[in-house]
Amino acid sequence: AVGEKAGDLQAQMQDAADFYEEEVLESTDQMLAYLEPALIIIASLFVATLLLGVYNPLFQAIRYMGE
């Protein structure tokens, strides 16, 4: 309403768009900052599971050979 009365609606809308775009970017950066460590932990657990799946039968085979 103020922009319409002043005849400067486009500039007011651009200011609002710039403000909300910055808010979205900051929120996204903050969310990714929290999400990144969780993804690293999940990836580490996945790799550990794969390693155990490969090495466990290998160690069992070596143990049976020694008997």
Coordinates of C-alpha atoms in Angstrom, one line a residue:
A1 CA 0.0 0.0 0.0
V2 CA 2.8 2.4 0.8
G3 CA 4.6 1.6 -2.4
E4 CA 1.4 2.2 -4.4
K5 CA 0.8 5.6 -2.9
A6 CA 4.4 6.7 -3.4
G7 CA 4.5 5.3 -6.9
D8 CA 7.4 3.1 -6.1
L9 CA 5.8 -0.3 -5.9
Q10 CA 8.5 -2.1 -8.0
A11 CA 11.3 -0.9 -5.8
Q12 CA 9.4 -1.9 -2.6
M13 CA 8.7 -5.4 -4.1
Q14 CA 12.4 -5.8 -5.1
D15 CA 13.5 -4.9 -1.6
A16 CA 11.1 -7.5 -0.1
A17 CA 12.3 -10.1 -2.6
D18 CA 15.9 -9.4 -1.8
F19 CA 15.2 -9.6 1.9
Y20 CA 13.4 -13.0 1.7
E21 CA 16.0 -14.3 -0.7
E22 CA 18.7 -13.6 1.8
E23 CA 16.6 -15.2 4.6
V24 CA 16.3 -18.4 2.5
L25 CA 20.0 -18.5 1.7
E26 CA 20.9 -18.1 5.4
S27 CA 18.4 -20.8 6.5
T28 CA 19.7 -23.2 3.8
D29 CA 23.3 -22.6 4.9
Q30 CA 22.4 -23.2 8.5
M31 CA 20.5 -26.4 7.7
L32 CA 23.4 -27.7 5.7
A33 CA 25.8 -26.9 8.5
Y34 CA 23.8 -29.1 10.8
L35 CA 23.2 -31.8 8.2
E36 CA 26.8 -32.2 7.0
P37 CA 28.1 -33.9 10.2
A38 CA 25.2 -36.3 10.2
L39 CA 25.8 -37.3 6.6
I40 CA 29.5 -37.9 7.4
I41 CA 28.5 -40.2 10.3
I42 CA 26.0 -42.1 8.2
A43 CA 28.6 -42.6 5.4
S44 CA 31.1 -43.8 7.9
L45 CA 28.7 -46.3 9.3
F46 CA 28.0 -47.6 5.8
V47 CA 31.7 -48.0 5.1
A48 CA 32.3 -49.7 8.4
T49 CA 29.5 -52.2 7.6
L50 CA 31.0 -52.9 4.2
L51 CA 34.4 -53.5 5.7
L52 CA 33.0 -55.8 8.4
G53 CA 31.1 -57.7 5.7
V54 CA 34.3 -58.2 3.7
Y55 CA 36.8 -58.8 6.5
N56 CA 34.7 -61.0 8.8
P57 CA 34.6 -64.0 6.4
L58 CA 38.3 -63.5 5.6
F59 CA 39.2 -63.6 9.3
Q60 CA 37.0 -66.7 9.8
A61 CA 38.7 -68.5 6.9
I62 CA 42.2 -67.7 8.3
R63 CA 41.1 -68.9 11.8
Y64 CA 39.8 -72.2 10.3
M65 CA 43.1 -72.7 8.3
G66 CA 45.1 -72.3 11.5
E67 CA 43.3 -75.2 13.3

